[in-house]
Amino acid sequence: NAGVTQTPKFQVLKTGQSMTLQCAQDMNHNSMYWYRQDPGMGLRLIYYSASEGTTDKGEVPNGYNVSRLNKREFSLRLESAAPSQTSVYFCASSEEFRRTQPQHFGDGTRLSIL
Amino acid sequence: TQLLEQSPQFLSIQEGENLTVYCNSSSVFSSLQWYRQEPGEGPVLLVTVVTGGEVKKLKRLTFQFGDARKDSSLHITAAQTGDTGLYLCAGASAGKSTFGDGTTLTVKP
């Protein structure tokens, strides 16, 4: 049972490049989340999805888009990467229909924007 | 803006010692979660507390939610090296969750 799987684990981009971070969960959870973790700022919610086809903005959605393709997968896209988006990105899931209680996190994608 | 302050920021102790870490806010939360995060990994949910004054135990870990639901503490009895990690609290209120910056705990053998 893999839980929440994120790919890639590491990525270096140049300013202006685009990329998609992938996330999949195998626990049949309803809610999925994207967070970023930065030193001194804690974990901040980027986007939340309560179910397939629905997404809600979190605290810091600017510069990001998301897609809930099906119940398993929730992707995060950076259309034009900026140095301020250098961070560690975590995907999470929860069986609860709540945007405030992520239960299972992936191991993160470490993203550097040069 | 809801703020969660965790203290201490860093804590280094010997194996076998007891410790308490704190999570404080001026805001009232409907629930509060504690997570442990190890280097290179994602946070792992330890507990959710929802009732003021609630105490939950998880083996050697004791979690308490303040009576006013503005603060929480985590007490570890007889710490082990496997307890080493970053302990995060997160408070939920009005559909929003706020994470603290965490307490980095190092347990030395």
Short mmCIF file of N, CA and C in Angstrom, two decimals, chain B residues 64-100:
data_model
loop_
_atom_site.label_atom_id
_atom_site.label_comp_id
_atom_site.label_asym_id
_atom_site.label_seq_id
_atom_site.Cartn_x
_atom_site.Cartn_y
_atom_site.Cartn_z
N GLN B 64 -2.79 17.34 24.81
CA GLN B 64 -3.86 18.03 25.53
C GLN B 64 -4.31 19.25 24.75
N PHE B 65 -5.61 19.43 24.66
CA PHE B 65 -6.20 20.62 24.02
C PHE B 65 -6.66 21.53 25.15
N GLY B 66 -6.30 22.79 25.09
CA GLY B 66 -6.66 23.72 26.14
C GLY B 66 -8.16 23.88 26.30
N ASP B 67 -8.58 24.25 27.51
CA ASP B 67 -10.01 24.40 27.79
C ASP B 67 -10.67 25.39 26.85
N ALA B 68 -9.96 26.45 26.50
CA ALA B 68 -10.51 27.48 25.62
C ALA B 68 -10.26 27.19 24.15
N ARG B 69 -9.66 26.06 23.85
CA ARG B 69 -9.34 25.62 22.47
C ARG B 69 -8.46 26.64 21.74
N LYS B 70 -7.54 27.26 22.49
CA LYS B 70 -6.59 28.19 21.87
C LYS B 70 -5.17 27.65 21.92
N ASP B 71 -4.95 26.57 22.66
CA ASP B 71 -3.59 26.09 22.82
C ASP B 71 -3.60 24.58 23.02
N SER B 72 -2.42 23.99 22.84
CA SER B 72 -2.29 22.55 22.98
C SER B 72 -0.87 22.23 23.41
N SER B 73 -0.70 21.07 24.01
CA SER B 73 0.64 20.63 24.39
C SER B 73 0.81 19.16 24.02
N LEU B 74 2.07 18.82 23.81
CA LEU B 74 2.45 17.44 23.54
C LEU B 74 3.53 17.06 24.54
N HIS B 75 3.27 16.05 25.34
CA HIS B 75 4.22 15.57 26.33
C HIS B 75 4.71 14.19 25.92
N ILE B 76 6.02 14.03 25.91
CA ILE B 76 6.61 12.72 25.61
C ILE B 76 7.30 12.20 26.86
N THR B 77 6.96 11.01 27.25
CA THR B 77 7.54 10.37 28.42
C THR B 77 8.66 9.42 27.97
N ALA B 78 9.78 9.50 28.66
CA ALA B 78 10.90 8.59 28.38
C ALA B 78 11.24 8.58 26.90
N ALA B 79 11.67 9.73 26.42
CA ALA B 79 11.94 9.90 24.98
C ALA B 79 12.94 8.86 24.46
N GLN B 80 12.71 8.46 23.21
CA GLN B 80 13.59 7.52 22.53
C GLN B 80 14.18 8.19 21.29
N THR B 81 15.28 7.65 20.79
CA THR B 81 15.91 8.25 19.60
C THR B 81 14.96 8.28 18.42
N GLY B 82 14.04 7.34 18.38
CA GLY B 82 13.05 7.31 17.30
C GLY B 82 12.04 8.43 17.36
N ASP B 83 12.02 9.18 18.46
CA ASP B 83 11.11 10.33 18.58
C ASP B 83 11.69 11.57 17.90
N THR B 84 12.93 11.51 17.49
CA THR B 84 13.58 12.64 16.82
C THR B 84 12.78 13.05 15.58
N GLY B 85 12.57 14.35 15.44
CA GLY B 85 11.85 14.84 14.27
C GLY B 85 11.32 16.24 14.50
N LEU B 86 10.59 16.73 13.51
CA LEU B 86 9.95 18.04 13.58
C LEU B 86 8.49 17.81 13.95
N TYR B 87 8.05 18.42 15.04
CA TYR B 87 6.68 18.28 15.50
C TYR B 87 5.90 19.53 15.12
N LEU B 88 4.85 19.33 14.34
CA LEU B 88 4.03 20.43 13.83
C LEU B 88 2.64 20.36 14.43
N CYS B 89 2.10 21.52 14.77
CA CYS B 89 0.69 21.58 15.13
C CYS B 89 -0.04 22.39 14.06
N ALA B 90 -1.32 22.09 13.88
CA ALA B 90 -2.13 22.80 12.90
C ALA B 90 -3.52 23.00 13.49
N GLY B 91 -3.99 24.24 13.50
CA GLY B 91 -5.30 24.55 14.04
C GLY B 91 -6.28 24.85 12.92
N ALA B 92 -7.50 24.36 13.08
CA ALA B 92 -8.54 24.56 12.07
C ALA B 92 -9.63 25.47 12.62
N SER B 93 -10.00 26.46 11.79
CA SER B 93 -11.07 27.37 12.19
C SER B 93 -11.66 28.00 10.95
N ALA B 94 -12.99 28.04 10.88
CA ALA B 94 -13.71 28.69 9.77
C ALA B 94 -13.21 28.20 8.42
N GLY B 95 -13.02 26.91 8.32
CA GLY B 95 -12.64 26.33 7.04
C GLY B 95 -11.20 26.56 6.63
N LYS B 96 -10.40 27.07 7.55
CA LYS B 96 -9.00 27.34 7.25
C LYS B 96 -8.13 26.64 8.28
N SER B 97 -7.01 26.12 7.80
CA SER B 97 -6.07 25.45 8.68
C SER B 97 -4.77 26.23 8.71
N THR B 98 -4.25 26.47 9.89
CA THR B 98 -2.99 27.20 10.06
C THR B 98 -1.98 26.28 10.72
N PHE B 99 -0.80 26.17 10.09
CA PHE B 99 0.28 25.36 10.64
C PHE B 99 1.27 26.24 11.39
N GLY B 100 1.78 25.70 12.50
CA GLY B 100 2.90 26.34 13.16
C GLY B 100 4.19 25.99 12.45
#
